[in-house]
Amino acid sequence: MPFNTEADAGVAGRDEWPYAPAVGVGPLRFGMAVDEVVEAAEVLGQSNVSECSPGPAIFSPTWKIEVHRRGMAPSAPAVTAYVSQAVGLFCVAADAVHGPQVAHDGLTLVGRDLVELERDAIAYAEAVDGHFRYTPEGYAGPDDPGVVMRAQLVGEALRSRPLFMVTRDGANTEWDSLPRDEYRNGQFHA
């Protein structure tokens, strides 16, 4: 099956993290408190914790935990985790360049060219007589409400930067739960 091609994903040498819907990704479990996320993320590197800018009044205060890989020159965080005071960890974003590789039923999700990811998502759905879905922004991904595909500009290419999520306090869906910081630059995180 052409769904897990490292040449397309550019991920040789990345850590591989498992994803379990509504449970978590890698060592991070939805519902964890800030200190638990920092401790669990030590497997990847050093964490920086900051308070997120206030969002809609229905949301409780939120913290952002940026995890940078050990031994790397200063760069974008490999993983960014968002923790709500009310529900704990509700969102984990994997950086397209530095993040761990995460797959959904064999479909690699991190750092993929978005056109190739769409092609592979369609082929996968056809092969298993399943479905795939588009985000409101038009990015294809697995048919899982806990995976919200985002785009990250890498050089001149748009690469996949998936968010692994559960619904946060006061929201109806994962899409409604997107942290404000994930809306930077209009349609993609850079």
PDB file of C-alpha atoms in Angstrom, residues 5-118:
ATOM      1  CA  THR A   5       5.809   6.353   2.291  1.00  0.00           C
ATOM      2  CA  GLU A   6       8.690   7.923   4.176  1.00  0.00           C
ATOM      3  CA  ALA A   7      10.064   9.488   1.000  1.00  0.00           C
ATOM      4  CA  ASP A   8       6.831  11.455   0.636  1.00  0.00           C
ATOM      5  CA  ALA A   9       6.663  12.345   4.302  1.00  0.00           C
ATOM      6  CA  GLY A  10      10.349  13.276   4.682  1.00  0.00           C
ATOM      7  CA  VAL A  11      10.399  11.680   8.106  1.00  0.00           C
ATOM      8  CA  ALA A  12      13.352   9.299   8.149  1.00  0.00           C
ATOM      9  CA  GLY A  13      14.761   9.194  11.661  1.00  0.00           C
ATOM     10  CA  ARG A  14      11.682  10.646  13.409  1.00  0.00           C
ATOM     11  CA  ASP A  15      10.238   9.154  16.553  1.00  0.00           C
ATOM     12  CA  GLU A  16       7.024   7.262  15.912  1.00  0.00           C
ATOM     13  CA  TRP A  17       4.168   7.946  18.285  1.00  0.00           C
ATOM     14  CA  PRO A  18       0.993   5.872  18.458  1.00  0.00           C
ATOM     15  CA  TYR A  19      -2.397   7.577  18.333  1.00  0.00           C
ATOM     16  CA  ALA A  20      -5.498   6.268  20.083  1.00  0.00           C
ATOM     17  CA  PRO A  21      -8.722   8.215  19.417  1.00  0.00           C
ATOM     18  CA  ALA A  22     -10.072   9.951  22.553  1.00  0.00           C
ATOM     19  CA  VAL A  23      -7.138   8.539  24.572  1.00  0.00           C
ATOM     20  CA  GLY A  24      -3.975  10.346  23.448  1.00  0.00           C
ATOM     21  CA  VAL A  25      -0.924  10.453  21.234  1.00  0.00           C
ATOM     22  CA  GLY A  26       2.544   9.137  22.128  1.00  0.00           C
ATOM     23  CA  PRO A  27       3.138   9.505  25.876  1.00  0.00           C
ATOM     24  CA  LEU A  28       0.482  12.244  26.164  1.00  0.00           C
ATOM     25  CA  ARG A  29      -2.989  11.328  27.404  1.00  0.00           C
ATOM     26  CA  PHE A  30      -5.986  13.600  27.065  1.00  0.00           C
ATOM     27  CA  GLY A  31      -7.022  15.037  30.430  1.00  0.00           C
ATOM     28  CA  MET A  32      -3.460  15.312  31.824  1.00  0.00           C
ATOM     29  CA  ALA A  33      -2.594  18.356  33.951  1.00  0.00           C
ATOM     30  CA  VAL A  34       0.225  20.722  32.904  1.00  0.00           C
ATOM     31  CA  ASP A  35       2.845  19.078  35.158  1.00  0.00           C
ATOM     32  CA  GLU A  36       1.900  15.610  33.878  1.00  0.00           C
ATOM     33  CA  VAL A  37       2.289  16.763  30.255  1.00  0.00           C
ATOM     34  CA  VAL A  38       5.721  18.266  31.001  1.00  0.00           C
ATOM     35  CA  GLU A  39       6.844  15.051  32.708  1.00  0.00           C
ATOM     36  CA  ALA A  40       5.528  12.800  29.915  1.00  0.00           C
ATOM     37  CA  ALA A  41       7.071  15.005  27.196  1.00  0.00           C
ATOM     38  CA  GLU A  42      10.565  14.593  28.691  1.00  0.00           C
ATOM     39  CA  VAL A  43      11.040  11.601  26.346  1.00  0.00           C
ATOM     40  CA  LEU A  44      11.211  14.098  23.482  1.00  0.00           C
ATOM     41  CA  GLY A  45      12.966  17.079  25.023  1.00  0.00           C
ATOM     42  CA  GLN A  46      12.737  20.302  26.996  1.00  0.00           C
ATOM     43  CA  SER A  47       9.344  21.937  27.659  1.00  0.00           C
ATOM     44  CA  ASN A  48       8.378  25.594  27.968  1.00  0.00           C
ATOM     45  CA  VAL A  49       5.025  26.440  29.553  1.00  0.00           C
ATOM     46  CA  SER A  50       3.150  29.679  28.878  1.00  0.00           C
ATOM     47  CA  GLU A  51      -0.379  30.937  29.290  1.00  0.00           C
ATOM     48  CA  CYS A  52      -2.393  31.208  26.078  1.00  0.00           C
ATOM     49  CA  SER A  53      -4.075  34.455  25.157  1.00  0.00           C
ATOM     50  CA  PRO A  54      -7.651  34.521  26.379  1.00  0.00           C
ATOM     51  CA  GLY A  55     -10.116  32.977  24.000  1.00  0.00           C
ATOM     52  CA  PRO A  56     -13.902  33.000  24.100  1.00  0.00           C
ATOM     53  CA  ALA A  57     -15.355  33.446  27.584  1.00  0.00           C
ATOM     54  CA  ILE A  58     -16.804  29.925  27.518  1.00  0.00           C
ATOM     55  CA  PHE A  59     -13.288  28.453  27.712  1.00  0.00           C
ATOM     56  CA  SER A  60     -11.363  28.128  30.956  1.00  0.00           C
ATOM     57  CA  PRO A  61      -7.756  29.421  31.120  1.00  0.00           C
ATOM     58  CA  THR A  62      -5.431  27.474  28.814  1.00  0.00           C
ATOM     59  CA  TRP A  63      -1.703  26.772  28.897  1.00  0.00           C
ATOM     60  CA  LYS A  64       0.559  26.045  25.952  1.00  0.00           C
ATOM     61  CA  ILE A  65       3.426  23.589  26.420  1.00  0.00           C
ATOM     62  CA  GLU A  66       6.045  23.738  23.675  1.00  0.00           C
ATOM     63  CA  VAL A  67       8.367  20.745  23.569  1.00  0.00           C
ATOM     64  CA  HIS A  68      11.701  21.230  21.809  1.00  0.00           C
ATOM     65  CA  ARG A  69      13.871  18.289  20.823  1.00  0.00           C
ATOM     66  CA  ARG A  70      16.958  17.665  22.912  1.00  0.00           C
ATOM     67  CA  GLY A  71      20.258  18.517  21.281  1.00  0.00           C
ATOM     68  CA  MET A  72      18.810  20.495  18.388  1.00  0.00           C
ATOM     69  CA  ALA A  73      19.672  24.059  17.521  1.00  0.00           C
ATOM     70  CA  PRO A  74      16.898  26.492  18.439  1.00  0.00           C
ATOM     71  CA  SER A  75      13.932  25.675  16.238  1.00  0.00           C
ATOM     72  CA  ALA A  76      10.156  25.442  16.247  1.00  0.00           C
ATOM     73  CA  PRO A  77       8.721  23.134  18.895  1.00  0.00           C
ATOM     74  CA  ALA A  78       8.433  19.493  17.849  1.00  0.00           C
ATOM     75  CA  VAL A  79       5.153  19.226  19.724  1.00  0.00           C
ATOM     76  CA  THR A  80       2.813  21.841  21.140  1.00  0.00           C
ATOM     77  CA  ALA A  81       0.315  20.673  23.761  1.00  0.00           C
ATOM     78  CA  TYR A  82      -2.671  22.674  24.984  1.00  0.00           C
ATOM     79  CA  VAL A  83      -4.063  22.158  28.481  1.00  0.00           C
ATOM     80  CA  SER A  84      -7.346  23.645  29.677  1.00  0.00           C
ATOM     81  CA  GLN A  85      -7.893  24.274  33.371  1.00  0.00           C
ATOM     82  CA  ALA A  86     -11.301  22.573  33.107  1.00  0.00           C
ATOM     83  CA  VAL A  87     -10.526  19.451  31.026  1.00  0.00           C
ATOM     84  CA  GLY A  88      -6.739  19.061  31.067  1.00  0.00           C
ATOM     85  CA  LEU A  89      -4.830  18.161  27.900  1.00  0.00           C
ATOM     86  CA  PHE A  90      -7.177  18.540  24.947  1.00  0.00           C
ATOM     87  CA  CYS A  91      -4.912  19.180  21.935  1.00  0.00           C
ATOM     88  CA  VAL A  92      -1.505  18.011  20.702  1.00  0.00           C
ATOM     89  CA  ALA A  93      -0.020  19.544  17.542  1.00  0.00           C
ATOM     90  CA  ALA A  94       2.859  17.761  15.775  1.00  0.00           C
ATOM     91  CA  ASP A  95       5.217  20.096  13.884  1.00  0.00           C
ATOM     92  CA  ALA A  96       5.583  19.240  10.183  1.00  0.00           C
ATOM     93  CA  VAL A  97       9.394  19.425  10.331  1.00  0.00           C
ATOM     94  CA  HIS A  98      10.452  18.499  13.868  1.00  0.00           C
ATOM     95  CA  GLY A  99       7.483  16.566  15.232  1.00  0.00           C
ATOM     96  CA  PRO A 100       7.234  12.825  15.797  1.00  0.00           C
ATOM     97  CA  GLN A 101       5.578  10.767  13.074  1.00  0.00           C
ATOM     98  CA  VAL A 102       2.053   9.681  13.840  1.00  0.00           C
ATOM     99  CA  ALA A 103      -0.037   7.387  11.656  1.00  0.00           C
ATOM    100  CA  HIS A 104      -3.745   6.672  11.539  1.00  0.00           C
ATOM    101  CA  ASP A 105      -4.380   3.112  10.338  1.00  0.00           C
ATOM    102  CA  GLY A 106      -1.095   3.139   8.394  1.00  0.00           C
ATOM    103  CA  LEU A 107      -1.639   6.585   6.837  1.00  0.00           C
ATOM    104  CA  THR A 108       1.287   8.805   7.877  1.00  0.00           C
ATOM    105  CA  LEU A 109       0.046  12.218   8.923  1.00  0.00           C
ATOM    106  CA  VAL A 110       2.974  14.465   9.928  1.00  0.00           C
ATOM    107  CA  GLY A 111       5.013  16.514   7.451  1.00  0.00           C
ATOM    108  CA  ARG A 112       3.220  15.252   4.351  1.00  0.00           C
ATOM    109  CA  ASP A 113       2.723  17.267   1.191  1.00  0.00           C
ATOM    110  CA  LEU A 114      -0.983  18.092   1.455  1.00  0.00           C
ATOM    111  CA  VAL A 115      -1.790  17.103  -2.126  1.00  0.00           C
ATOM    112  CA  GLU A 116      -0.105  13.710  -1.651  1.00  0.00           C
ATOM    113  CA  LEU A 117      -1.811  13.223   1.703  1.00  0.00           C
ATOM    114  CA  GLU A 118      -5.185  13.884   0.078  1.00  0.00           C
TER     115      GLU A 118
END
